[in-house]
Amino acid sequence: MTDSLLPTPSSKSTLIDDTIITQMRTLIGAIKKHNYAYYVLDNPILEDSEYDQLRLSLVELEEQYPDLVQPDSPINQVGDTPLSAFNQVTHDVPMLSLGNVFDYDDLHNFMRRVNDRLSDAQQNPEYEIELKLDGLAVSLKYEYGQFVQAVTRGDGRVGEDITQNTKTIRNLPLWLSDAKDIELLEVRGEVLMPKAGFERLNRLAEENEDKTFANPRNAAAGSLRQLDPAVAASRPLAFYAYSVNQGLPDIIETQSAALAWLKDIGFTVSAVEVVSNPRAAQVYYESVIETRDDLPFEIDGTVIKVNSLALQQQLGYLSREPRWATAYKFPAETVITRLNNIEWQVGRTGQLTPVGKLEPVKVGGVTVSNVTLHNFGEIQRLDVRAGDMVSVHRAGDVIPKVTRVWHEQRPDNSEPVTLPSNCPVCDSPVILPEGEALARCTGGLFCPAQQQEALIHFVSRRAMDIDGLGERWLISFFEHGLVKTVADIYQLHNHQDDLITYEKLGEKSVNNIISAIEDSKHTTLARFIYALGIRGVGETTAQNLAQQFGELDSLMAADIDTLLQTPDVGAITAELIYEFFRAPHNIEVIDELIKAGVHWDAVEQTVAEGLPLDGQTWVITGALDSMARDEAKAKLQALGAKVVGSVSAKTTALLAGEKAGSKLTKAEKLGVKVVGEDEFLALVGD
Ligand code: IVH
């Protein structure tokens, strides 16, 4: 039942009255909760577009079931009951809201509706376009040029008297010499906080460990509602005028002229464009989208107004909004849709990424049907399941993201998401090492999703060093199906004719490739281990493993505790190595490599006994001047020391270079000896 509370393509017409009423009540509850949070607490709980969607769902229900409209429906109400801390003031002229259009068709329809109410001679009037400033509406009164009162919009009929706080806004004129003869001038506009001031304010709040504001609009609202005008005065607010509601000189006949006049007499107004057809309005709207990020303040669209004030009067008002103006809002950046399913994708390096399959939805101007859920931890953090309604956010070029899960809408039969135990591509076991966010497929050498990456790594200079087999050719052979796993490289000599056909390679080039492959068969155990591309096993770890185990078989058979004895191998890497050698397909590929003739000289295991640093455990941190950390590590190991990654009570010494951080602090705390670079160089004899 709760399923269709939010806009979904479900059929509402078959539902019985009770269900409709329940849906309406739930929507009303959510809208009211948000209205209070937004208008009274200045602390919204929903994105504007989410709020719009909830309202739209309610409007649709009310249109479809007019008999069931609830008496307290918030649809025709503006704002919320004002806070009682300020005096309440009834507006002379109600402060209304604006209707919205979201695309060119909507805009066209708006202009058509205007035409429908105009005579033949008045058709296709001129329109004036302004920026839709994202602050809060305020009405100002001036008597004979003297500022006397500022009132918030409140519920549209009654607002709050914020005169004292408004006086502190620096660009707001307190005296208008050009309006000194006007008995009562009422100017309306938007109080906002420019982006730079907002960032400064939040930075300061963070430093003082105070509450930060969610966005400039809330910061502006919160500042105006300060009971202490001194605090309000310290806030970087600005006032932008957008209409004259009483006292406009008669000779002014258009909205654009009214704004020009406001500017002349001392107000700040934002950009204005006058157009004569919907196309031009669209072009201007699109140009504003392009430049909105460069503006010093936030806007959420444009406002399109019939320019002639006489026509405005003729067109009049609907209950909540003028017929002569509409907001052309920017595409919603957060929308609500259903997450139909969660699929797991295997990346080139074996990580499993959950991808949310969405009911396609337009967000930030493009249709989105997939959204990354990053990793299993994120799924747990969001507590998201297939079938949930979710809010999806996409701004600019940033990839879409699930920002909220509507748990209250969860279908009764939904199941928690589990991590697949086997790779969806190659069926090898999947592991999620303790403390890691990313689950991985262990079939590194075999998994088709990872093969290309595995091949490129395998032939690279520091691995098997098959110099003659460039990456481009390798990928082409892969794409032609000549090589799938790294073991297939050693079968390429059986496909020389194919190489010549596919790649138009000359015989000489083919011979070069084949002989480079042949040469690579003689390698070292360390290189071979590195070439396997086990996650977490870089060159140094591969060398350490070769030293520690001496033979491939014993490395392959090692349990996690034994692996942990290896310098540089921590819990996560140990698990990754262990599981790599447990994936049956990896073993097949290794067997094929050995069968094809890959071999290495016996490893000379350095006997640490008798070496000066035998039995010592070192940690290296910070940047060294004279060499890379790996080099320093090799030197210490050559002297018999174990070099590990983290400081503990068992650490013999910490080699600390420049900008040493937490490891140095820890060593000092544990009383571990700290060795500087000079002392180290003396020790290793450099
Ligand atoms: S004109 C009869 N012009 O948008 C209403 N409003 O969604 C006339 N707003 O309450 C409003 N920039 O707070 C107008 N250039 C602009 C505006 C603007 C922002 C706000 C205003 C209004 C809300 C309606």
XYZ file of C-alpha atoms and ligand atoms in Angstrom:
710
model
C 0.000 0.000 0.000
C 2.653 2.480 1.052
C 4.230 1.669 -2.289
C 2.684 4.502 -4.242
C 2.975 7.294 -1.711
C 5.683 8.768 -3.813
C 5.425 9.420 -7.511
C 5.733 6.088 -9.254
C 4.190 4.813 -12.426
C 1.733 2.749 -10.382
C -1.985 2.839 -11.091
C -3.748 4.832 -8.427
C -7.229 4.572 -9.865
C -7.860 1.053 -8.581
C -7.137 1.922 -4.973
C -10.034 2.321 -2.590
C -10.864 5.629 -0.850
C -9.289 4.631 2.457
C -6.015 3.976 0.778
C -6.125 7.322 -0.993
C -6.862 9.119 2.257
C -3.994 7.305 3.971
C -1.706 8.332 1.136
C -2.877 11.937 1.363
C -2.426 11.980 5.139
C 1.096 10.601 4.889
C 2.042 13.173 2.253
C 0.441 15.986 4.268
C 2.360 14.844 7.349
C 5.674 14.838 5.456
C 4.984 18.239 3.822
C 3.971 19.857 7.117
C 6.997 18.460 8.893
C 9.189 19.918 6.184
C 7.319 23.278 6.141
C 7.940 23.660 9.842
C 11.600 22.687 9.526
C 12.057 25.017 6.558
C 10.024 28.096 7.439
C 10.218 28.102 11.206
C 13.440 26.342 12.120
C 15.412 27.383 8.990
C 16.698 23.832 8.933
C 15.170 21.938 6.006
C 14.937 18.166 6.114
C 14.394 17.717 2.364
C 15.933 19.004 -0.834
C 13.701 21.490 -2.660
C 13.107 19.050 -5.474
C 12.167 16.253 -3.087
C 9.714 18.631 -1.437
C 8.335 19.608 -4.853
C 7.846 15.938 -5.675
C 5.921 15.304 -2.476
C 3.712 18.330 -3.190
C 3.220 17.196 -6.772
C 2.133 13.742 -5.603
C -0.414 15.379 -3.303
C -1.629 17.775 -6.018
C -2.084 14.842 -8.393
C -4.068 12.904 -5.811
C -6.200 15.951 -5.004
C -6.908 16.536 -8.690
C -7.843 12.918 -9.199
C -9.928 12.656 -6.022
C -11.318 16.155 -5.370
C -13.909 14.707 -2.969
C -11.203 13.383 -0.721
C -9.149 16.600 -0.393
C -8.225 16.933 3.270
C -9.370 20.102 5.061
C -5.856 20.878 6.286
C -4.142 20.256 2.944
C -1.050 22.483 2.745
C -1.342 22.808 -1.055
C -2.908 26.249 -1.056
C -0.945 27.545 1.874
C 2.284 29.540 1.589
C 4.990 29.153 4.213
C 4.155 28.326 7.785
C 2.821 29.988 10.913
C 5.343 32.649 11.951
C 7.534 32.309 15.032
C 6.105 34.136 17.974
C 9.328 35.819 19.065
C 8.806 38.632 16.550
C 5.763 40.868 16.227
C 3.322 39.688 13.651
C 2.356 42.020 10.841
C -0.439 41.542 8.309
C 0.712 42.338 4.770
C -1.213 45.104 2.965
C -0.991 43.004 -0.180
C -0.527 39.226 0.365
C 2.942 37.901 -0.451
C 2.301 35.076 -2.845
C 4.396 32.370 -4.333
C 5.161 31.483 -7.949
C 4.123 28.578 -10.124
C 6.897 26.518 -11.686
C 7.824 25.422 -15.170
C 10.596 22.929 -15.747
C 11.104 22.725 -19.503
C 10.412 24.466 -22.777
C 7.035 22.769 -23.220
C 5.903 23.933 -19.782
C 7.116 27.436 -20.572
C 5.266 27.433 -23.860
C 2.098 26.310 -22.109
C 2.480 29.055 -19.521
C 2.735 31.652 -22.280
C -0.217 30.102 -24.083
C -2.322 30.352 -20.912
C -1.357 34.047 -20.700
C -2.402 34.560 -24.341
C -5.727 32.813 -23.670
C -6.620 35.570 -21.227
C -5.545 38.445 -23.460
C -7.415 40.134 -26.297
C -6.319 39.698 -29.906
C -4.479 43.005 -29.796
C -2.626 42.002 -26.647
C -1.329 38.610 -27.863
C 2.304 37.566 -27.306
C 3.243 40.272 -24.821
C 6.770 41.156 -23.920
C 8.271 39.223 -21.000
C 10.842 40.321 -18.509
C 13.203 37.704 -17.053
C 14.996 37.931 -13.715
C 17.167 35.586 -11.715
C 15.338 33.526 -9.147
C 17.327 34.458 -6.079
C 17.607 31.742 -3.473
C 17.114 33.660 -0.251
C 13.999 34.709 1.560
C 11.314 37.150 0.549
C 11.043 40.361 2.531
C 8.709 43.324 2.218
C 10.175 46.767 3.036
C 8.221 49.935 3.765
C 9.485 53.495 3.342
C 7.502 56.547 4.475
C 8.523 59.746 2.732
C 11.823 58.093 1.872
C 12.513 56.852 5.390
C 12.880 53.093 5.982
C 10.273 52.129 8.571
C 9.565 48.421 8.462
C 10.688 45.035 7.165
C 8.452 41.980 7.319
C 9.089 38.353 6.285
C 6.690 36.514 4.033
C 5.460 34.259 6.859
C 2.365 32.404 5.688
C 1.841 34.957 2.906
C -0.817 36.864 4.835
C 0.961 37.503 8.138
C 4.720 37.773 8.519
C 7.255 38.674 11.201
C 8.541 42.133 11.881
C 12.308 41.936 11.330
C 12.904 45.688 11.015
C 15.799 45.839 13.497
C 17.750 42.998 11.921
C 17.098 44.224 8.391
C 18.550 47.638 9.241
C 21.949 45.972 9.574
C 22.018 44.785 5.935
C 24.729 46.871 4.384
C 23.378 47.397 0.863
C 19.868 48.178 2.085
C 19.140 51.934 1.822
C 17.701 53.406 5.016
C 16.961 56.740 3.407
C 15.787 57.286 -0.187
C 16.144 60.953 -1.063
C 14.504 60.310 -4.462
C 11.418 58.888 -2.739
C 11.052 61.600 -0.121
C 7.752 62.698 -1.645
C 6.220 59.241 -1.710
C 3.948 58.755 1.245
C 4.254 54.965 1.309
C 6.626 52.932 -0.821
C 6.575 49.146 -0.498
C 9.494 47.332 -2.077
C 9.805 43.565 -2.082
C 12.836 41.504 -2.726
C 15.074 38.763 -1.498
C 17.489 38.785 1.415
C 20.333 36.432 0.680
C 23.806 35.546 1.814
C 26.447 35.706 -0.947
C 28.395 32.468 -1.405
C 31.707 33.921 -0.197
C 30.177 35.263 3.012
C 28.407 31.961 3.600
C 31.641 30.022 3.306
C 33.402 32.420 5.650
C 30.595 32.140 8.191
C 30.628 28.336 8.121
C 34.403 28.223 8.391
C 34.203 30.400 11.469
C 31.429 28.259 12.937
C 33.544 25.152 12.374
C 36.528 26.729 14.093
C 34.339 27.597 17.076
C 32.714 24.168 16.940
C 29.343 25.859 16.385
C 26.532 24.537 14.216
C 27.141 25.166 10.505
C 24.392 26.061 8.004
C 23.284 23.654 5.286
C 23.228 26.334 2.564
C 23.317 30.122 2.079
C 19.535 30.413 2.143
C 19.249 28.853 5.593
C 22.135 30.961 6.774
C 20.318 34.080 5.555
C 17.037 32.996 7.173
C 18.765 32.073 10.432
C 20.562 35.410 10.488
C 17.400 37.447 9.946
C 15.668 35.583 12.731
C 18.425 36.329 15.238
C 16.855 37.833 18.306
C 20.004 39.845 18.887
C 20.435 42.442 16.094
C 24.152 42.613 16.902
C 24.525 39.005 15.763
C 22.457 39.715 12.655
C 24.713 42.704 11.958
C 27.754 40.443 11.905
C 26.237 38.277 9.169
C 27.096 39.072 5.541
C 23.595 39.619 4.155
C 22.466 41.471 1.040
C 19.082 42.667 -0.224
C 18.071 42.428 -3.897
C 14.864 44.220 -4.837
C 12.465 42.649 -7.355
C 9.165 44.502 -7.147
C 7.377 47.659 -6.083
C 4.050 46.806 -4.513
C 2.890 50.240 -3.379
C 3.914 53.775 -4.298
C 5.389 53.212 -7.757
C 5.348 56.494 -9.761
C 2.549 56.391 -12.347
C 4.798 57.051 -15.291
C 6.449 53.668 -14.837
C 4.578 51.136 -16.947
C 6.716 48.029 -17.046
C 8.446 45.681 -14.649
C 11.804 46.316 -16.313
C 11.342 50.081 -15.883
C 10.328 49.549 -12.246
C 13.579 47.685 -11.596
C 15.582 50.371 -13.386
C 13.889 52.970 -11.176
C 14.637 50.933 -8.015
C 18.243 50.849 -9.075
C 18.273 54.601 -9.674
C 16.932 55.403 -6.249
C 19.512 53.236 -4.459
C 18.512 49.557 -4.415
C 20.549 46.629 -5.636
C 18.781 44.650 -8.351
C 20.028 41.599 -10.233
C 20.258 40.978 -13.990
C 17.203 41.722 -16.161
C 16.452 40.590 -19.717
C 13.450 41.534 -21.842
C 12.297 39.047 -24.503
C 9.428 38.864 -26.939
C 8.975 35.140 -27.551
C 9.388 31.794 -25.771
C 12.473 30.844 -27.822
C 14.354 33.920 -26.633
C 13.270 33.188 -23.060
C 14.631 29.659 -23.446
C 17.942 30.901 -24.837
C 18.334 33.317 -21.938
C 17.413 30.605 -19.410
C 20.062 28.303 -20.891
C 22.683 31.037 -20.768
C 21.885 31.578 -17.082
C 22.424 27.841 -16.433
C 25.848 28.182 -18.042
C 26.894 31.115 -15.890
C 25.124 30.446 -12.597
C 28.252 29.119 -10.899
C 30.041 32.412 -11.572
C 27.393 34.472 -9.785
C 28.290 35.689 -6.291
C 25.027 34.252 -4.905
C 22.922 31.147 -5.385
C 19.945 31.079 -7.700
C 17.562 28.228 -8.407
C 16.142 29.310 -11.739
C 14.800 32.350 -13.524
C 11.521 34.208 -13.011
C 9.576 35.116 -16.131
C 7.138 38.012 -15.762
C 4.771 39.725 -18.188
C 6.575 43.040 -18.565
C 3.568 45.366 -18.803
C 2.268 46.272 -15.339
C -1.192 46.975 -16.819
C -1.327 43.482 -18.320
C -0.129 42.033 -14.995
C -3.119 43.645 -13.358
C -5.460 42.430 -16.030
C -4.182 38.851 -15.712
C -4.468 38.826 -11.934
C -3.904 35.943 -9.530
C -4.739 32.338 -8.890
C -5.122 31.426 -5.209
C -1.439 31.063 -4.488
C 0.386 32.579 -7.445
C 0.173 35.275 -10.109
C -1.016 34.341 -13.606
C 1.467 36.807 -15.067
C 4.664 35.252 -13.745
C 6.236 31.872 -13.302
C 9.499 30.456 -12.047
C 11.504 28.564 -14.682
C 13.370 26.309 -12.312
C 16.703 24.653 -12.987
C 16.494 20.902 -13.488
C 16.003 19.139 -10.174
C 19.304 17.931 -8.800
C 17.697 15.552 -6.356
C 14.789 13.356 -7.308
C 13.018 10.372 -5.831
C 12.775 7.115 -7.747
C 12.674 3.392 -7.180
C 15.778 1.254 -6.902
C 14.664 -1.813 -8.818
C 17.670 -3.992 -8.287
C 21.287 -4.142 -7.168
C 23.829 -5.759 -9.482
C 27.483 -6.451 -8.755
C 30.061 -5.395 -11.303
C 33.610 -6.656 -11.312
C 36.212 -4.020 -12.048
C 39.469 -4.518 -13.913
C 41.319 -5.015 -10.680
C 38.774 -7.444 -9.263
C 36.858 -5.157 -6.930
C 33.140 -5.819 -6.740
C 31.031 -2.689 -7.049
C 27.332 -2.728 -6.334
C 25.393 -0.853 -9.000
C 21.859 0.303 -8.291
C 19.465 -0.205 -11.210
C 16.962 2.640 -11.026
C 13.551 3.249 -12.454
C 14.903 5.730 -15.074
C 14.489 9.303 -13.876
C 15.535 12.783 -15.015
C 17.960 14.411 -12.616
C 20.216 17.404 -13.199
C 18.887 17.488 -16.782
C 19.801 13.927 -17.821
C 18.069 10.572 -17.505
C 19.728 8.328 -14.981
C 19.112 4.602 -14.708
C 22.244 3.382 -12.908
C 23.861 4.653 -9.775
C 26.984 3.371 -8.075
C 26.562 2.278 -4.483
C 30.376 2.186 -4.122
C 30.823 -0.832 -1.858
C 29.176 -3.171 0.571
C 29.890 -0.829 3.482
C 27.969 1.950 1.736
C 24.977 -0.367 1.252
C 25.024 -1.091 4.955
C 25.469 2.585 5.854
C 22.499 3.600 3.704
C 20.551 0.492 4.686
C 19.285 0.196 1.127
C 17.480 -2.742 -0.462
C 16.157 -3.630 -3.890
C 12.649 -2.173 -4.150
C 13.351 0.883 -1.953
C 12.398 4.426 -2.955
C 15.594 6.484 -2.959
C 16.611 10.105 -3.478
C 19.159 10.441 -6.255
C 21.332 13.539 -6.490
C 23.245 14.714 -9.543
C 24.732 18.199 -9.851
C 26.842 19.458 -12.751
C 29.036 16.708 -14.120
C 29.273 14.902 -10.819
C 28.237 11.250 -10.958
C 24.776 10.521 -9.532
C 24.562 9.402 -5.950
C 21.935 7.968 -3.603
C 21.561 10.543 -0.844
C 18.629 9.115 1.046
C 16.624 5.937 1.370
C 12.921 6.302 2.096
C 12.754 3.556 4.683
C 9.174 4.493 5.538
C 8.193 3.440 1.997
C 9.953 0.064 2.068
C 7.913 -2.790 0.571
C 7.049 -5.481 3.141
C 8.698 -8.299 1.211
C 12.138 -6.695 0.732
C 15.279 -8.574 1.673
C 18.596 -7.200 2.991
C 21.406 -7.135 0.430
C 24.056 -9.806 0.830
C 27.527 -9.864 -0.631
C 27.788 -12.542 -3.331
C 30.011 -15.395 -2.184
C 31.207 -16.027 -5.732
C 32.273 -13.707 -8.503
C 29.338 -12.971 -10.841
C 31.765 -13.121 -13.785
C 34.069 -16.097 -13.126
C 32.547 -17.795 -10.087
C 35.809 -17.656 -8.092
C 35.325 -17.033 -4.360
C 34.784 -13.422 -3.283
C 36.519 -12.072 -0.194
C 36.017 -9.000 1.920
C 39.171 -8.702 4.043
C 38.521 -7.671 7.628
C 38.507 -3.888 7.869
C 38.313 -3.380 4.088
C 35.387 -1.723 2.330
C 35.962 -3.386 -1.034
C 35.071 -6.976 -1.749
C 37.229 -8.685 -4.341
C 37.097 -11.571 -6.728
C 40.017 -13.883 -5.987
C 40.256 -15.231 -9.548
C 42.785 -12.608 -10.612
C 44.511 -14.666 -13.299
C 41.381 -16.194 -14.703
C 38.465 -13.814 -14.254
C 37.493 -12.359 -17.672
C 36.737 -9.000 -16.043
C 40.331 -8.775 -14.861
C 42.215 -10.547 -17.641
C 43.214 -7.529 -19.664
C 44.650 -5.806 -16.613
C 46.344 -9.041 -15.531
C 47.969 -9.424 -18.966
C 49.305 -5.869 -19.066
C 50.731 -6.205 -15.584
C 52.236 -9.620 -16.314
C 54.325 -8.496 -19.302
C 55.401 -5.186 -17.700
C 59.050 -4.342 -17.216
C 59.184 -4.997 -13.484
C 57.203 -8.231 -13.828
C 58.025 -10.749 -16.605
C 59.558 -7.980 -18.691
C 58.354 -9.158 -22.102
C 59.625 -6.056 -23.772
C 58.947 -7.104 -27.348
C 55.248 -7.641 -26.620
C 53.869 -4.104 -26.411
C 50.620 -3.276 -24.661
C 48.877 -2.398 -27.908
C 49.580 -5.764 -29.504
C 48.784 -7.589 -26.326
C 45.343 -5.963 -26.136
C 44.732 -6.702 -29.783
C 45.654 -10.379 -29.293
C 43.324 -10.386 -26.320
C 40.503 -8.869 -28.330
C 41.022 -11.441 -31.093
C 40.829 -14.210 -28.510
C 44.440 -15.334 -29.048
C 45.309 -14.801 -25.389
C 42.906 -14.956 -22.498
C 45.002 -15.808 -19.491
C 48.668 -14.999 -18.991
C 49.502 -18.652 -19.661
C 48.261 -18.241 -23.239
C 51.171 -15.854 -23.904
C 53.465 -18.874 -23.861
C 51.325 -20.588 -26.502
C 51.512 -17.693 -28.961
C 54.301 -19.445 -30.913
C 51.596 -21.884 -32.035
C 49.636 -19.016 -33.602
C 52.266 -17.257 -35.668
C 50.059 -17.295 -38.776
C 47.225 -15.606 -36.858
C 49.585 -12.925 -35.632
C 50.607 -12.201 -39.183
C 46.980 -12.073 -40.395
C 45.402 -10.088 -37.562
C 48.057 -7.547 -36.907
C 49.669 -7.425 -40.332
C 52.895 -8.145 -38.515
C 55.944 -8.962 -40.586
C 57.679 -12.224 -39.981
C 60.548 -10.395 -38.358
C 58.321 -8.696 -35.797
C 56.629 -11.972 -35.026
C 60.000 -13.585 -34.478
C 60.979 -10.757 -32.157
C 57.845 -11.201 -30.103
C 58.227 -14.949 -29.886
C 61.839 -14.699 -28.826
C 61.054 -12.004 -26.202
C 58.436 -14.353 -24.799
C 60.927 -17.202 -24.845
C 63.545 -15.094 -23.037
C 61.079 -14.129 -20.317
C 60.713 -17.752 -19.272
C 63.895 -17.454 -17.263
C 63.042 -15.136 -14.419
C 63.295 -14.773 -10.647
C 60.811 -16.044 -8.116
C 60.275 -12.460 -6.878
C 59.393 -11.239 -10.366
C 57.120 -14.205 -10.924
C 55.237 -13.566 -7.687
C 54.949 -9.898 -8.568
C 53.761 -10.778 -12.087
C 50.823 -12.772 -10.684
C 49.253 -9.427 -9.815
C 47.994 -10.411 -6.374
C 46.307 -7.396 -4.765
C 48.536 -5.762 -2.174
C 51.654 -7.520 -3.457
C 53.935 -4.906 -4.962
C 57.529 -5.470 -5.935
C 58.935 -5.195 -2.429
C 56.395 -7.539 -0.912
C 57.062 -9.992 -3.742
C 60.777 -9.851 -2.921
C 60.063 -10.384 0.747
C 57.824 -13.340 -0.039
C 60.473 -14.888 -2.280
C 63.050 -14.447 0.489
C 60.759 -15.760 3.181
C 59.517 -18.860 1.360
C 62.325 -19.633 -1.068
C 59.986 -21.746 -3.191
C 56.675 -21.148 -4.913
C 55.115 -24.323 -3.512
C 55.676 -23.334 0.079
C 54.289 -19.846 -0.574
C 51.217 -21.393 -2.189
C 50.707 -23.731 0.741
C 51.305 -21.129 3.453
C 48.535 -20.375 5.894
C 47.709 -16.850 7.014
C 49.836 -16.982 10.183
C 52.861 -18.101 8.211
C 52.300 -15.387 5.614
C 52.151 -12.835 8.420
C 55.759 -13.675 9.348
C 56.863 -12.037 6.117
C 58.201 -8.519 6.549
C 55.738 -6.015 5.144
C 52.783 -8.402 5.000
C 49.886 -7.286 7.163
C 46.558 -8.948 7.846
C 44.774 -7.703 4.721
C 47.582 -8.618 2.320
C 48.017 -12.010 4.007
C 44.345 -12.763 3.429
C 44.501 -11.589 -0.179
C 47.548 -13.801 -0.873
C 46.017 -16.770 0.896
C 42.754 -16.525 -1.027
C 44.527 -15.955 -4.339
C 46.169 -19.342 -4.029
C 42.859 -20.945 -3.040
C 41.030 -19.952 -6.256
C 41.205 -23.168 -8.353
C 41.431 -21.333 -11.678
C 44.479 -19.363 -10.537
C 46.240 -22.638 -9.724
C 45.420 -23.972 -13.206
C 46.984 -20.900 -14.807
C 50.111 -21.146 -12.625
C 50.451 -24.844 -13.530
C 50.195 -23.998 -17.218
C 52.895 -21.328 -16.867
C 55.275 -23.754 -15.229
C 54.445 -26.449 -17.786
C 55.185 -23.970 -20.558
C 58.674 -23.577 -19.145
C 58.620 -20.530 -16.884
C 61.370 -21.110 -14.315
C 63.723 -19.313 -11.972
C 67.010 -19.818 -10.210
C 66.933 -21.121 -6.679
C 66.498 -18.235 -4.253
C 69.517 -17.455 -2.135
C 67.862 -16.924 1.187
C 69.960 -14.433 3.124
C 70.831 -15.827 6.445
C 70.202 -13.079 8.905
C 72.187 -14.742 11.628
C 75.425 -12.965 12.256
C 74.207 -9.831 10.438
C 74.386 -6.639 12.509
C 70.623 -5.973 12.647
C 69.575 -9.601 13.038
C 66.473 -9.877 15.229
C 65.635 -6.194 14.966
C 62.317 -4.808 13.678
C 62.337 -1.405 11.970
C 59.671 0.951 10.721
C 60.286 3.751 8.218
C 58.229 6.944 8.142
C 58.366 10.397 6.530
C 60.388 11.428 3.479
C 64.142 10.765 3.285
C 66.453 13.214 1.510
C 69.030 10.802 0.225
C 66.940 7.905 -1.070
C 63.473 6.485 -1.551
C 61.947 4.615 1.359
C 62.075 1.303 -0.506
C 65.807 1.717 -0.949
C 66.270 2.415 2.734
C 64.210 -0.622 3.477
C 66.362 -2.830 1.234
C 69.484 -1.560 3.019
C 68.049 -2.367 6.426
C 66.950 -5.801 5.245
C 70.419 -6.450 3.838
C 71.729 -5.892 7.353
C 69.314 -8.486 8.699
C 66.504 -6.241 9.983
C 62.841 -6.890 9.485
C 61.066 -3.829 8.106
C 57.384 -3.602 8.965
C 54.611 -1.091 8.399
C 53.477 -0.078 11.855
C 55.030 0.872 15.143
C 54.400 -1.339 18.158
C 56.082 -2.025 21.479
C 58.123 -4.704 19.653
C 59.630 -2.189 17.225
C 63.389 -1.786 17.674
C 63.702 1.554 15.916
C 61.776 4.061 13.815
C 63.651 5.655 10.923
C 61.998 9.076 10.726
C 62.424 11.356 7.722
C 60.840 14.752 7.020
C 57.189 15.315 7.892
C 56.920 12.181 10.004
C 53.398 12.015 11.397
C 51.434 9.647 13.582
C 54.066 6.889 13.531
C 56.581 9.252 15.124
C 54.079 10.276 17.793
C 53.355 6.641 18.525
C 57.047 5.709 18.711
C 57.689 8.553 21.146
C 54.759 7.476 23.246
C 55.954 3.864 23.367
C 59.550 4.905 24.024
C 60.709 3.318 20.742
C 64.115 4.541 19.582
C 63.847 7.189 16.828
C 66.675 7.272 14.271
C 67.230 10.312 12.040
C 68.449 10.123 8.454
C 72.113 10.975 9.289
C 72.342 8.318 11.956
C 70.788 5.813 9.564
C 73.277 6.672 6.802
C 76.140 6.154 9.235
C 74.669 2.818 10.261
C 74.265 1.471 6.724
C 77.686 2.801 5.827
C 76.637 5.332 3.144
S 8.524 37.773 -7.942
C 3.786 37.137 -6.668
N 11.049 37.707 -8.529
O 10.603 33.170 -5.322
C 5.158 36.619 -6.381
N 10.262 36.312 -6.801
O 8.817 30.869 -5.463
C 6.165 37.464 -7.053
N 12.029 35.004 -5.755
O 8.383 34.215 -2.857
C 7.526 37.035 -6.762
N 13.693 35.766 -6.954
O 10.871 34.814 -2.580
C 10.073 37.222 -7.747
N 13.281 37.784 -9.151
C 12.312 37.308 -8.379
C 12.569 36.354 -7.376
C 11.511 35.879 -6.619
C 13.358 34.954 -5.974
C 11.354 34.196 -4.736
C 10.404 34.966 -3.889
C 9.100 34.253 -4.030
C 9.536 32.895 -4.462
C 8.450 32.172 -5.201
